[in-house]
Every structure is written in structure tokens, then in C-alpha cells.
Amino acid sequence: MDRLDSELSENDLGDGLKAVGIDRPDSIGALQDAVRARSASGQAMFAQGGRTSLDYGGIPRCAGAIIDTRKLNRVIEYPAADMTITVETGMTLAAIAKVLDAENQRLEIDAPQADRATIGGVYATNSTGPRRYGSGRPRDQIIGVGFVTSDGNVVKGGGRVVKNVAGYDFPKLITGSMGTLGVISHVTVKVRPKPEASALMVFAYDDLNVVASDLAILNTSVTRPVAIELINGPALTRLGLPHSAWAIALIFDDNEASVAWQMQAIRSELAGKVVRDERDQASAPLQGALREFTAERIGPISFVANVPYSFVATLAMSVDSAVWAIQSHAGNGVVRAHALVDDLARLEADVVKLRDLTESVGGNMILSLCPTDRKASLKVWGNPRGDWAWSEKVKAALDPAALMNPGRFVGNI
Amino acid sequence: MSAPATTPAAAEPDFVQLLNDGLLAKFIEAVGEENVLWRRDELVVYECDGYVIAKNSPDVVIFPTTRDQLVATIKICHEAGVPFVPRGAGTSLAGGALSVGGGVMITLTRMKSILEINLRDRYAVVEPGVVNVWLTRALAGSGFHYAPDPSSQGACTLGGNVATNSGGPHTLKYGVTVNHVKGVELVLPDGSTLVTGGVVEDAPGYDLTGLIVGHEGTFGIVSRVIVNLARDPEAGRTFLGVFDSVDAATETVSGIIAAGIVPAALEMLDNLMIRAVEQAFGFGFPTEAGAVLIIEIDGLEAGLERESHAVAEIVRQNGGEVQKSIAWRTRKEPEYVAIWKSRKSAFGAIGRLSPTFCTQDGVVPRTKLPHILRFITATGEKYGLRIANVFHAGDGNIHPILLFDERDPDQVKQVLLASHEILEECVNVGGSVTGEHGIGVEKMEFMPKLFTPEDLSAMETIRNTFNPEGNCSPSKMLPMGGGCIEKKSPGHHASA
């Protein structure tokens, strides 16, 4: 993840592969035409937005064309008082934020690299940031979707109203589908008023056992943080925070009175030592740094583990802080780690060991960054799950010729 | 409007013959005689759900008590090639549990265990027949709750909630069922089992959990659900706003949302409803008011004061008056319980106004609420019908209740025409024909108005993937296959 766009050549498919052609549709109709034409010649299609996750997932199974969505960058409808917005797939999060800003609203998605990441890309990859603890995941915000299937048709699901149970929930199906069912053409998402106040607090720890008990306290805290981040020493250094073995960073969003009260109340609940305590604009740089660190590219491998909330500290305890920089969305059971060393044999051994541990508690571990030549042996999507056979059937139903992003996703998708 | 054919779909020619030829014995062997109903008089209860217009009795009703029994039952159906339909408590308002064409009905109410509650990892594992409110009760005092709270929560089952992606008054802030389901176990129409999701938040692969929630029984039968548990709010304020007119109340709804306030609930009752509820429960609603709003905000006590003032100010700006203000720390306080009992039981009270009624379930963008309410009033006048309104205003989810006498064929016809026009107008202004009740058999004809042939074809492809022979919940949700007949009269009972 996180290669600069200038480091990429325009025909990069990821994993060192080159595209056989590029389409840059500037309307949904043009997108349909492009897909139809590629389909007719049997060419695979790889949708690209801001190209922030170009190497994410399995290796493309065959050569094919790039469908560059960045010219699909318009607002289709923004009824601010309804708290929804419908946009084309190629709009960046930053561009959407600017539109919403005029109405003092925001997206409830704090994915990194907002100036490059497109809304379509965020939905294809299910990209999330620290605030998912308070706001939910992208699937909780989406209420409508359109996607162009390999036959060139626009298929829609959901709609533009916040409550709607007509038809199957394609918006959920498309979220995190890695572009393998079709090219997303547009999405409708819920938006929310910007909070009046925001704060960030960082608590330092020497002992992970104390961290574990403070995480349990946060599960029933009198306060309501919107982000609970667990960070290890090497990650703290890179974030420019005072060194300690571990830290918990909390973000509070609400009105002025509530945020001020929470900042006081949490001090008496947690055992950690407060090392940062920032309000509003002053907290923005560190809030941004936490968000961007999720997409950091340090060593050759990064992983994302999903475990039960209570298991976060146990997993963290098993990760060698000399080898991995850890940032965990601890309230969500998500543990991200970026390799600090280049020793692939060591990293591979850790991946195998830690994956076994996560799977032993019903969790999973994917590799968000992995050298191309290790993707197969290290299984970027983890060990096969029982429901992958059904993912494959759904794929075959909607993309029978397997032309959409072949090779990128789980199983033989 | 149309309803499914009363002629058997896949079950003909002679299901009774099949039963006598050994099918019944197989069911009895699988689940025990005490869990099978087949005598005609015992089946009457199962001829419809809350959507009473379309009635058709199943030929046999099976009550599996365990997952293994459920699997065995479905396998027997699969081997015999007979249609089957799942049923929970039968509170569906769209005919989701109607046994179209007869055949087997599989009722899940005897699979009713809460299998696990894990507060630290914020989930519960339940069987499909667990009644929604049982989970609420099991969690009382724990500091956690299961958020979706349909008005029928005292009766409806969690399996049914998953099938229809149920909502309720508190979805405005907290989301609907799909936002609170972490994983399901689905028994497919061939008796095999699919487990999706789990106790962790993200899993590689498509979000099949999200796809299965709201499938209206067309993929198979959910045998187990992992639900998310949410923190209880620390405190709340529930206001009763009183207005001279429906217009003023709906403008207030728009005003609150536009002011950047996200209430936990925002419910409206119009004058007809107010009078019915007041007669039934005597909560203290002003019977002369044009409309009342139940406005609830929740969160941290420290932050509620300002929002309370803002809400009161918006009510006043629109010519209303805050007549009650209930400050609560738990949802068990008597005044709080009373106001929500009045709201959630509103449909029960409607019987005092009319012998028969038909409830609709449309959705409009929130800003179009004043328009759609005026449209409903005009439509009532046009057809000479009384229409009461009680609904989830904050979500734009309307529930007009059309009052009529089913013995008068002219009134029946007018009700059907009026319902149709109201739902069409919802579609015209960018909304939907169902916010929480589902398509079922009632609203299949509207699907082509909401979706293109391409959208519907993709949905059919997905259904056929899970349910290739079409034997599970035939003639539901998607308007292809299965005959339709002209609907002759609308439904009677409802809750929302």
C-alpha cells in the first residue's frame, strides 16, 4: 500500500504486472461502454481509483486492462438535510469532504490517504481508520450502490433513503468485494453532522497486563470514545509520540461539554499515564497521523489480524516489538502491524505463528502488504474459510467469465 | 395490488397424497409426532401472518427443536422435491411467512435458546426462535443491549428479524438489523450448512452475512445468529412535542435533522392516532392536538443539556410546545416505559377506530415528509377514507393506516387504490415501498418500479445460486415465476 502515484507508471496493474490498455471513462455510460468492449474481446478488467492499494490482495491471474475511475468524480445528489450523499465512484474522500464541509457535515469513514483514495476504492477494499469504533465500518454507512458487471449492465441495490429493505442488500455484498463482482459506478452513503468538539488523549504503559485491564475498563467506561488505539513502542516513535513500551490513544467526538467531561472522567478510570492531551485543532495532526499510519509502508510485510476484542492484548503480547510496529483498533479487535526488519524468513515464521494464534480464537489474519513472490506461500487472505466456496458461487453468478479483477480475492476469485 | 396465486405452485398435484405415502412418517421420525401438525383444523393458524389478505394453509407444519432436526426436515423436503417456507412468530406484515401454494411450513419457535452471551466481546449467539425482547431481558442490567427494537419485539423472533432486516423506532441513530448481525448459520435448501462471519468484525471473503440479512427466506433457513451487543446510553431525554398540525410536526422533524441533531428516535402520531392511543392507554396525550412527536436524544448526561434546549427551541420555532420532558438514566423508568408502550402498542389501539385497517410501509427522503403527509391527507380525501399516521419520522419511514370496513366492497377497492397511490408517490420522490416490513408477497409488483430489469435479473441470479430449485420460499420477494392474482381486499392487522 501507499506507494506515491509518481512512483507508479500509468499502466501498472500491481505486483509488477503491466496492463494491456487503459480506459478512462468520464461518465457511467462511458464506463459501461468500456466494460462491454473489453468483455467482448475477453479481456480481464482491473478497476483502479487512487491506486493507494495497487498491490493489495492476490496476484492478478492474467493480463488485462485498467479501468481508471478517477474521471467519474461528480456529486450526483447531496440533499444535506437528509444526511445522505450520492457520488460517482472516482471522487476522492477529500473532494467529498470539501462538499460536505459547506454543510458542516462529514463522512463517517476515516480511511487514510483521503486526497488520493476514491470512495469506490474505499468500498472495494473495505478500508477503515481509527474512528470505526465510534462510527462503524463502511458497510454501516452505505445505503445504495451501482456497479457495472462484466456484461456492461449497471446493477443497483438499495437506494437513496436511509431505511429500505426492498431487494437483496447489494451494497453490503459489494463492500469489501475487491472489485471482483463489477466496477462500482456510484454509491449512496449516510453522512453526519461534524461534532462540535474533538479531543485526543494518549496514555502510556510499561506493562501490557495493565494495558489489558485498561482495555477491559474501556469496554464499559463511563465515557464513549470514538477510537481506541493500542500502539507499541516503535510505532509511537514513528508517530512522534514520547517513548514507552505501549500506549492507548483515545479520540472523543461530541459537543463541547461532553468532550470536556469525558477527558476528565477517563483519567480516573485508566491506570495509564497521560502523556498527550489535545483538543480540537491542536489534536488534528496526531489524529491524522494515526489515520495515515494504518497505510504505512515500512518493511516488506504488513498484516491485519481480526480477533475477539478481549484477545487484542494477548495477541499483542505474542508480537515481537523489535520486529513489528503495532497499531491496533483495539475496540474493534483489529491488530495491524508493519514489519520493521527485512529478514523475510523471520517475518514469515511470525506470520505463520501469529495466524495460527488468531485462527485458534475464531479470528483471521490477512497480509495487507506482501512481496509478490511470497503471496502464494504466505496466503495473503489467510487459510481457506468454510464460506469461501459460497463466495466463489456468488462470483460465478455475477461474473461468470471471471473478467473482474481475477486472482485478487479469496479462493479462486 | 396483487397477491400470490392460491393455486399451488410447486406443490401440486397432490401434496396430501405425498404425506400419506410416507412423507409425514419421515417428518415424524425426524422431529417427533409432538412437533408436527397436519390435521386441517390445526393448520388454520398458519394460513397467514400479519398480512391477512393472502391466505393459504400449508399442508404440514414442522417445529424442529434443534439444528439437527431443522437440517433433517429440510433434507426430507429436498429429497421429496417439495416446497417449504420458514415462519417465526408470524408478525410479518408483507406475507413473508405465507405458504404460497401450500407444502411444508417450518416454524422456528421451538428453537428458542440464547446459546451464549459474551459481554467482553460484545456478542450473543441465539437460535432463530428467540423472541427479540427475550434478549433485551436477558441483557437487562448488564450495560449492554441488542439495538434493533421493532414495535412487535414482544412477539417477533430474531430469526424473523434477520430474514426481513427489521427496524424499529431506534434505527435512526443505531441502525437496522444488518448493522447488528456479525454472522449467521444458514441451512440451505438442500440441507447443507453455510456459516458466515463470526465473533470478529471482518473476515476475508464477500460479506455474505450482509447479503443473507433481508433475504426474506429465499436463500434457506437461518439456524443460528451471532448478534452484536451495543452499550446502553448513559442517559437520555424523551420529549413529547405537541403541534396544531401534521405540517408543523413534520417541519419540526426536518428542522431537527437539518440542525445536525441525530436523535435516538423521532416518532410521529397524528390526531386520529393520538385519540386511539389515548383511549387505550391514557398516557396523557392531548386529544385535540393535530400531531405529537416523541423526540428522544441519548448519550452522555454531560452533553445532553444543550441538545435538549436546541430540540425544545426547534419545536417552539415550528409553533409547537414541549408538553413532557422525561429525563432518564435507564429505559426502565415508569414514565419512559409508559410513553413507549403507548407508541409501540399504537396498532393495537387502532381497533377502537375501525373494524379493519391496512398499514403501509413507505419511505421518503426525510425532507419530503411534509410533502408525503400532505399527499396522504389528499389521497384520503380523494377516496373518502380515514387515514391515521404513526411512524418513524426521523427515518422518513411512514406507516399510513387506512381505516375501512371490509364488508363494504367499495371501501375495500378505495383502500387498495389509495395504498397504491401513496406507495407510488414514495417511489416518485426517491423513496422506497418498504422500510422494514419487507417485500414478501404484498409488494412484489412494486419491485420493477424500484429496480431495473438488470437489477432484478442480478437478484434472481443470486437467489438461484442459493436456492436453485426454488423450493425454499417460492413466489416471494422477486416478481418472476409464480402466478399473481388481483388482490381483492387489503390486510387487517399490523404493528411497526
Short mmCIF file of N, CA, C and O in Angstrom, two decimals, chain B residues 48-135:
data_model
loop_
_atom_site.label_atom_id
_atom_site.label_comp_id
_atom_site.label_asym_id
_atom_site.label_seq_id
_atom_site.Cartn_x
_atom_site.Cartn_y
_atom_site.Cartn_z
N CYS B 48 -51.85 -17.61 7.43
CA CYS B 48 -51.35 -16.28 7.07
C CYS B 48 -50.49 -15.76 8.21
O CYS B 48 -50.45 -16.35 9.29
N ASP B 49 -49.81 -14.63 7.95
CA ASP B 49 -49.10 -13.95 9.02
C ASP B 49 -49.83 -12.64 9.30
O ASP B 49 -51.05 -12.58 9.15
N GLY B 50 -49.11 -11.57 9.65
CA GLY B 50 -49.77 -10.30 9.92
C GLY B 50 -50.37 -9.67 8.68
O GLY B 50 -51.12 -8.69 8.76
N TYR B 51 -50.07 -10.21 7.54
CA TYR B 51 -50.65 -9.75 6.28
C TYR B 51 -51.78 -10.72 5.95
O TYR B 51 -51.55 -11.80 5.38
N VAL B 52 -52.99 -10.34 6.37
CA VAL B 52 -54.06 -11.34 6.38
C VAL B 52 -54.84 -11.43 5.07
O VAL B 52 -55.75 -12.24 4.94
N ILE B 53 -54.48 -10.58 4.12
CA ILE B 53 -55.22 -10.60 2.89
C ILE B 53 -55.00 -11.90 2.10
O ILE B 53 -55.93 -12.50 1.58
N ALA B 54 -53.74 -12.29 2.03
CA ALA B 54 -53.45 -13.51 1.27
C ALA B 54 -53.39 -14.66 2.26
O ALA B 54 -52.60 -14.64 3.19
N LYS B 55 -54.28 -15.62 2.07
CA LYS B 55 -54.31 -16.76 2.99
C LYS B 55 -54.15 -18.05 2.21
O LYS B 55 -54.74 -18.22 1.15
N ASN B 56 -53.35 -18.89 2.75
CA ASN B 56 -53.25 -20.22 2.18
C ASN B 56 -52.64 -21.15 3.22
O ASN B 56 -51.59 -20.86 3.77
N SER B 57 -53.31 -22.21 3.46
CA SER B 57 -52.82 -23.09 4.52
C SER B 57 -51.69 -23.97 4.01
O SER B 57 -51.74 -24.48 2.90
N PRO B 58 -50.65 -24.14 4.84
CA PRO B 58 -49.65 -25.15 4.48
C PRO B 58 -50.29 -26.53 4.64
O PRO B 58 -51.35 -26.67 5.26
N ASP B 59 -49.66 -27.56 4.13
CA ASP B 59 -50.20 -28.91 4.26
C ASP B 59 -49.69 -29.60 5.51
O ASP B 59 -50.29 -30.54 6.00
N VAL B 60 -48.56 -29.14 5.97
CA VAL B 60 -48.00 -29.72 7.18
C VAL B 60 -47.09 -28.66 7.82
O VAL B 60 -46.47 -27.87 7.11
N VAL B 61 -47.09 -28.59 9.15
CA VAL B 61 -46.22 -27.64 9.85
C VAL B 61 -45.27 -28.43 10.74
O VAL B 61 -45.71 -29.27 11.52
N ILE B 62 -43.98 -28.16 10.59
CA ILE B 62 -42.95 -28.86 11.37
C ILE B 62 -42.33 -27.87 12.34
O ILE B 62 -42.03 -26.73 11.96
N PHE B 63 -42.11 -28.31 13.56
CA PHE B 63 -41.49 -27.46 14.59
C PHE B 63 -40.17 -28.09 15.05
O PHE B 63 -40.14 -28.73 16.11
N PRO B 64 -39.11 -27.93 14.29
CA PRO B 64 -37.85 -28.51 14.77
C PRO B 64 -37.45 -27.87 16.10
O PRO B 64 -37.69 -26.68 16.32
N THR B 65 -36.86 -28.66 16.97
CA THR B 65 -36.44 -28.12 18.27
C THR B 65 -34.93 -27.95 18.34
O THR B 65 -34.42 -27.35 19.27
N THR B 66 -34.23 -28.53 17.37
CA THR B 66 -32.77 -28.40 17.35
C THR B 66 -32.31 -28.14 15.92
O THR B 66 -33.07 -28.38 14.97
N ARG B 67 -31.06 -27.73 15.79
CA ARG B 67 -30.50 -27.52 14.46
C ARG B 67 -30.50 -28.82 13.66
O ARG B 67 -30.80 -28.83 12.48
N ASP B 68 -30.15 -29.92 14.33
CA ASP B 68 -30.12 -31.21 13.61
C ASP B 68 -31.50 -31.56 13.07
O ASP B 68 -31.63 -32.07 11.96
N GLN B 69 -32.51 -31.28 13.87
CA GLN B 69 -33.87 -31.56 13.40
C GLN B 69 -34.24 -30.66 12.22
O GLN B 69 -34.91 -31.09 11.28
N LEU B 70 -33.79 -29.41 12.28
CA LEU B 70 -34.05 -28.49 11.17
C LEU B 70 -33.39 -29.00 9.89
O LEU B 70 -34.02 -29.05 8.82
N VAL B 71 -32.13 -29.40 10.03
CA VAL B 71 -31.41 -29.93 8.86
C VAL B 71 -32.12 -31.17 8.32
O VAL B 71 -32.34 -31.29 7.11
N ALA B 72 -32.51 -32.06 9.22
CA ALA B 72 -33.18 -33.29 8.79
C ALA B 72 -34.48 -32.96 8.06
O ALA B 72 -34.80 -33.56 7.01
N THR B 73 -35.23 -31.98 8.59
CA THR B 73 -36.51 -31.59 7.97
C THR B 73 -36.28 -31.06 6.55
O THR B 73 -36.99 -31.44 5.61
N ILE B 74 -35.28 -30.20 6.43
CA ILE B 74 -35.03 -29.61 5.11
C ILE B 74 -34.54 -30.69 4.13
O ILE B 74 -34.92 -30.69 2.96
N LYS B 75 -33.74 -31.61 4.63
CA LYS B 75 -33.27 -32.69 3.75
C LYS B 75 -34.43 -33.54 3.24
O LYS B 75 -34.45 -33.95 2.08
N ILE B 76 -35.38 -33.78 4.12
CA ILE B 76 -36.56 -34.57 3.69
C ILE B 76 -37.31 -33.80 2.59
O ILE B 76 -37.69 -34.38 1.57
N CYS B 77 -37.46 -32.49 2.80
CA CYS B 77 -38.15 -31.67 1.78
C CYS B 77 -37.38 -31.72 0.46
O CYS B 77 -37.96 -31.87 -0.61
N HIS B 78 -36.07 -31.60 0.58
CA HIS B 78 -35.24 -31.57 -0.62
C HIS B 78 -35.34 -32.89 -1.39
O HIS B 78 -35.53 -32.90 -2.62
N GLU B 79 -35.25 -33.99 -0.65
CA GLU B 79 -35.31 -35.30 -1.31
C GLU B 79 -36.66 -35.54 -1.97
O GLU B 79 -36.76 -36.14 -3.04
N ALA B 80 -37.71 -35.01 -1.32
CA ALA B 80 -39.06 -35.21 -1.88
C ALA B 80 -39.38 -34.16 -2.94
O ALA B 80 -40.39 -34.26 -3.64
N GLY B 81 -38.53 -33.12 -3.03
CA GLY B 81 -38.76 -32.06 -4.02
C GLY B 81 -39.99 -31.23 -3.71
O GLY B 81 -40.69 -30.78 -4.62
N VAL B 82 -40.28 -31.03 -2.42
CA VAL B 82 -41.48 -30.28 -2.06
C VAL B 82 -41.11 -28.88 -1.55
O VAL B 82 -40.04 -28.68 -1.00
N PRO B 83 -41.99 -27.90 -1.76
CA PRO B 83 -41.70 -26.54 -1.31
C PRO B 83 -41.85 -26.40 0.20
O PRO B 83 -42.67 -27.08 0.81
N PHE B 84 -41.06 -25.51 0.76
CA PHE B 84 -41.17 -25.24 2.20
C PHE B 84 -40.92 -23.76 2.45
O PHE B 84 -40.27 -23.08 1.66
N VAL B 85 -41.47 -23.30 3.56
CA VAL B 85 -41.35 -21.88 3.89
C VAL B 85 -41.08 -21.76 5.39
O VAL B 85 -41.70 -22.46 6.19
N PRO B 86 -40.14 -20.91 5.79
CA PRO B 86 -39.90 -20.72 7.21
C PRO B 86 -40.90 -19.75 7.82
O PRO B 86 -41.44 -18.87 7.14
N ARG B 87 -41.14 -19.91 9.11
CA ARG B 87 -42.01 -18.98 9.83
C ARG B 87 -41.46 -18.79 11.23
O ARG B 87 -41.01 -19.74 11.86
N GLY B 88 -41.48 -17.54 11.69
CA GLY B 88 -41.10 -17.28 13.07
C GLY B 88 -42.37 -17.12 13.88
O GLY B 88 -43.17 -18.05 14.00
N ALA B 89 -42.61 -15.89 14.37
CA ALA B 89 -43.82 -15.67 15.15
C ALA B 89 -45.00 -15.27 14.28
O ALA B 89 -46.10 -15.05 14.77
N GLY B 90 -44.76 -15.12 12.99
CA GLY B 90 -45.86 -14.76 12.08
C GLY B 90 -46.28 -13.31 12.20
O GLY B 90 -47.42 -12.97 11.94
N THR B 91 -45.34 -12.42 12.59
CA THR B 91 -45.70 -11.00 12.70
C THR B 91 -45.44 -10.24 11.41
O THR B 91 -45.70 -9.05 11.34
N SER B 92 -44.90 -10.92 10.41
CA SER B 92 -44.62 -10.24 9.13
C SER B 92 -45.86 -9.55 8.61
O SER B 92 -46.97 -10.08 8.68
N LEU B 93 -45.68 -8.36 8.06
CA LEU B 93 -46.81 -7.59 7.55
C LEU B 93 -46.89 -7.61 6.03
O LEU B 93 -47.67 -6.89 5.43
N ALA B 94 -46.03 -8.40 5.42
CA ALA B 94 -45.99 -8.41 3.96
C ALA B 94 -46.17 -9.81 3.39
O ALA B 94 -45.89 -10.06 2.24
N GLY B 95 -46.61 -10.73 4.23
CA GLY B 95 -46.82 -12.09 3.73
C GLY B 95 -45.55 -12.88 3.59
O GLY B 95 -45.50 -13.88 2.87
N GLY B 96 -44.51 -12.48 4.30
CA GLY B 96 -43.23 -13.19 4.21
C GLY B 96 -43.34 -14.64 4.65
O GLY B 96 -42.61 -15.51 4.17
N ALA B 97 -44.28 -14.92 5.57
CA ALA B 97 -44.42 -16.29 6.07
C ALA B 97 -45.62 -17.01 5.47
O ALA B 97 -46.09 -18.01 5.99
N LEU B 98 -46.12 -16.47 4.36
CA LEU B 98 -47.27 -17.12 3.71
C LEU B 98 -46.79 -18.38 2.97
O LEU B 98 -45.79 -18.36 2.29
N SER B 99 -47.54 -19.44 3.14
CA SER B 99 -47.22 -20.68 2.45
C SER B 99 -47.87 -20.64 1.07
O SER B 99 -48.94 -21.16 0.85
N VAL B 100 -47.19 -20.00 0.14
CA VAL B 100 -47.76 -19.83 -1.20
C VAL B 100 -47.82 -21.20 -1.88
O VAL B 100 -46.81 -21.88 -1.99
N GLY B 101 -48.99 -21.59 -2.25
CA GLY B 101 -49.13 -22.87 -2.95
C GLY B 101 -49.12 -24.08 -2.05
O GLY B 101 -49.10 -25.21 -2.51
N GLY B 102 -49.06 -23.85 -0.73
CA GLY B 102 -49.08 -24.99 0.19
C GLY B 102 -47.72 -25.65 0.30
O GLY B 102 -46.70 -25.09 -0.11
N GLY B 103 -47.71 -26.84 0.88
CA GLY B 103 -46.46 -27.53 1.11
C GLY B 103 -46.10 -27.52 2.58
O GLY B 103 -46.99 -27.53 3.45
N VAL B 104 -44.82 -27.47 2.86
CA VAL B 104 -44.33 -27.60 4.24
C VAL B 104 -44.06 -26.22 4.82
O VAL B 104 -43.48 -25.36 4.15
N MET B 105 -44.49 -26.01 6.05
CA MET B 105 -44.08 -24.82 6.77
C MET B 105 -43.16 -25.26 7.90
O MET B 105 -43.48 -26.22 8.62
N ILE B 106 -42.02 -24.59 8.01
CA ILE B 106 -41.09 -24.92 9.09
C ILE B 106 -41.10 -23.76 10.07
O ILE B 106 -40.68 -22.65 9.74
N THR B 107 -41.65 -24.01 11.24
CA THR B 107 -41.80 -22.96 12.25
C THR B 107 -40.67 -23.09 13.27
O THR B 107 -40.41 -24.17 13.79
N LEU B 108 -39.99 -21.96 13.50
CA LEU B 108 -38.73 -21.99 14.26
C LEU B 108 -38.91 -21.67 15.74
O LEU B 108 -37.93 -21.54 16.46
N THR B 109 -40.15 -21.54 16.18
CA THR B 109 -40.37 -21.02 17.53
C THR B 109 -39.95 -21.99 18.64
O THR B 109 -39.93 -21.61 19.80
N ARG B 110 -39.64 -23.22 18.29
CA ARG B 110 -39.17 -24.15 19.32
C ARG B 110 -37.64 -24.26 19.34
O ARG B 110 -37.09 -25.03 20.11
N MET B 111 -37.00 -23.51 18.47
CA MET B 111 -35.53 -23.36 18.56
C MET B 111 -35.31 -22.01 19.21
O MET B 111 -35.16 -21.01 18.52
N LYS B 112 -35.36 -21.97 20.53
CA LYS B 112 -35.51 -20.69 21.21
C LYS B 112 -34.48 -20.46 22.31
O LYS B 112 -34.75 -19.78 23.30
N SER B 113 -33.29 -21.02 22.13
CA SER B 113 -32.28 -20.83 23.18
C SER B 113 -31.36 -19.65 22.87
O SER B 113 -30.95 -19.46 21.73
N ILE B 114 -31.06 -18.92 23.92
CA ILE B 114 -29.95 -17.97 23.84
C ILE B 114 -28.72 -18.79 24.20
O ILE B 114 -28.58 -19.25 25.34
N LEU B 115 -27.86 -19.06 23.24
CA LEU B 115 -26.78 -20.03 23.43
C LEU B 115 -25.59 -19.45 24.17
O LEU B 115 -24.90 -20.14 24.89
N GLU B 116 -25.35 -18.17 23.98
CA GLU B 116 -24.18 -17.57 24.62
C GLU B 116 -24.36 -16.06 24.68
O GLU B 116 -24.86 -15.45 23.73
N ILE B 117 -23.93 -15.48 25.79
CA ILE B 117 -23.84 -14.02 25.88
C ILE B 117 -22.42 -13.72 26.34
O ILE B 117 -21.98 -14.22 27.37
N ASN B 118 -21.71 -12.92 25.57
CA ASN B 118 -20.33 -12.58 25.91
C ASN B 118 -20.22 -11.05 25.93
O ASN B 118 -20.16 -10.42 24.87
N LEU B 119 -20.21 -10.48 27.12
CA LEU B 119 -20.22 -9.02 27.23
C LEU B 119 -18.86 -8.42 26.86
O LEU B 119 -18.80 -7.35 26.26
N ARG B 120 -17.78 -9.09 27.24
CA ARG B 120 -16.46 -8.53 26.94
C ARG B 120 -16.22 -8.46 25.44
O ARG B 120 -15.63 -7.51 24.94
N ASP B 121 -16.69 -9.48 24.72
CA ASP B 121 -16.52 -9.46 23.27
C ASP B 121 -17.78 -8.97 22.55
O ASP B 121 -17.86 -9.01 21.32
N ARG B 122 -18.75 -8.50 23.31
CA ARG B 122 -19.94 -7.80 22.82
C ARG B 122 -20.69 -8.58 21.73
O ARG B 122 -20.96 -8.08 20.65
N TYR B 123 -21.02 -9.83 22.03
CA TYR B 123 -21.88 -10.57 21.10
C TYR B 123 -22.76 -11.55 21.88
O TYR B 123 -22.49 -11.86 23.04
N ALA B 124 -23.80 -11.98 21.21
CA ALA B 124 -24.63 -13.07 21.73
C ALA B 124 -24.89 -14.03 20.57
O ALA B 124 -24.95 -13.62 19.41
N VAL B 125 -25.01 -15.31 20.90
CA VAL B 125 -25.35 -16.31 19.89
C VAL B 125 -26.75 -16.82 20.23
O VAL B 125 -26.99 -17.25 21.37
N VAL B 126 -27.64 -16.75 19.26
CA VAL B 126 -29.03 -17.12 19.53
C VAL B 126 -29.56 -18.06 18.46
O VAL B 126 -29.09 -18.06 17.32
N GLU B 127 -30.57 -18.81 18.86
CA GLU B 127 -31.31 -19.61 17.88
C GLU B 127 -32.40 -18.72 17.26
O GLU B 127 -32.77 -17.69 17.84
N PRO B 128 -32.91 -19.11 16.09
CA PRO B 128 -33.80 -18.21 15.36
C PRO B 128 -35.13 -17.93 16.05
O PRO B 128 -35.76 -16.90 15.80
N GLY B 129 -35.56 -18.84 16.93
CA GLY B 129 -36.88 -18.66 17.54
C GLY B 129 -36.86 -17.81 18.81
O GLY B 129 -37.91 -17.62 19.44
N VAL B 130 -35.70 -17.28 19.16
CA VAL B 130 -35.63 -16.41 20.34
C VAL B 130 -36.41 -15.12 20.04
O VAL B 130 -36.16 -14.47 19.02
N VAL B 131 -37.33 -14.78 20.92
CA VAL B 131 -38.11 -13.56 20.74
C VAL B 131 -37.21 -12.36 21.04
O VAL B 131 -36.41 -12.39 21.98
N ASN B 132 -37.32 -11.34 20.20
CA ASN B 132 -36.46 -10.16 20.31
C ASN B 132 -36.35 -9.64 21.74
O ASN B 132 -35.25 -9.41 22.26
N VAL B 133 -37.47 -9.53 22.43
CA VAL B 133 -37.44 -8.92 23.77
C VAL B 133 -36.80 -9.84 24.81
O VAL B 133 -36.32 -9.38 25.85
N TRP B 134 -36.76 -11.15 24.54
CA TRP B 134 -36.10 -12.06 25.48
C TRP B 134 -34.63 -11.70 25.61
O TRP B 134 -34.04 -11.79 26.69
N LEU B 135 -34.03 -11.34 24.49
CA LEU B 135 -32.61 -10.98 24.53
C LEU B 135 -32.43 -9.67 25.32
O LEU B 135 -31.52 -9.54 26.13
#
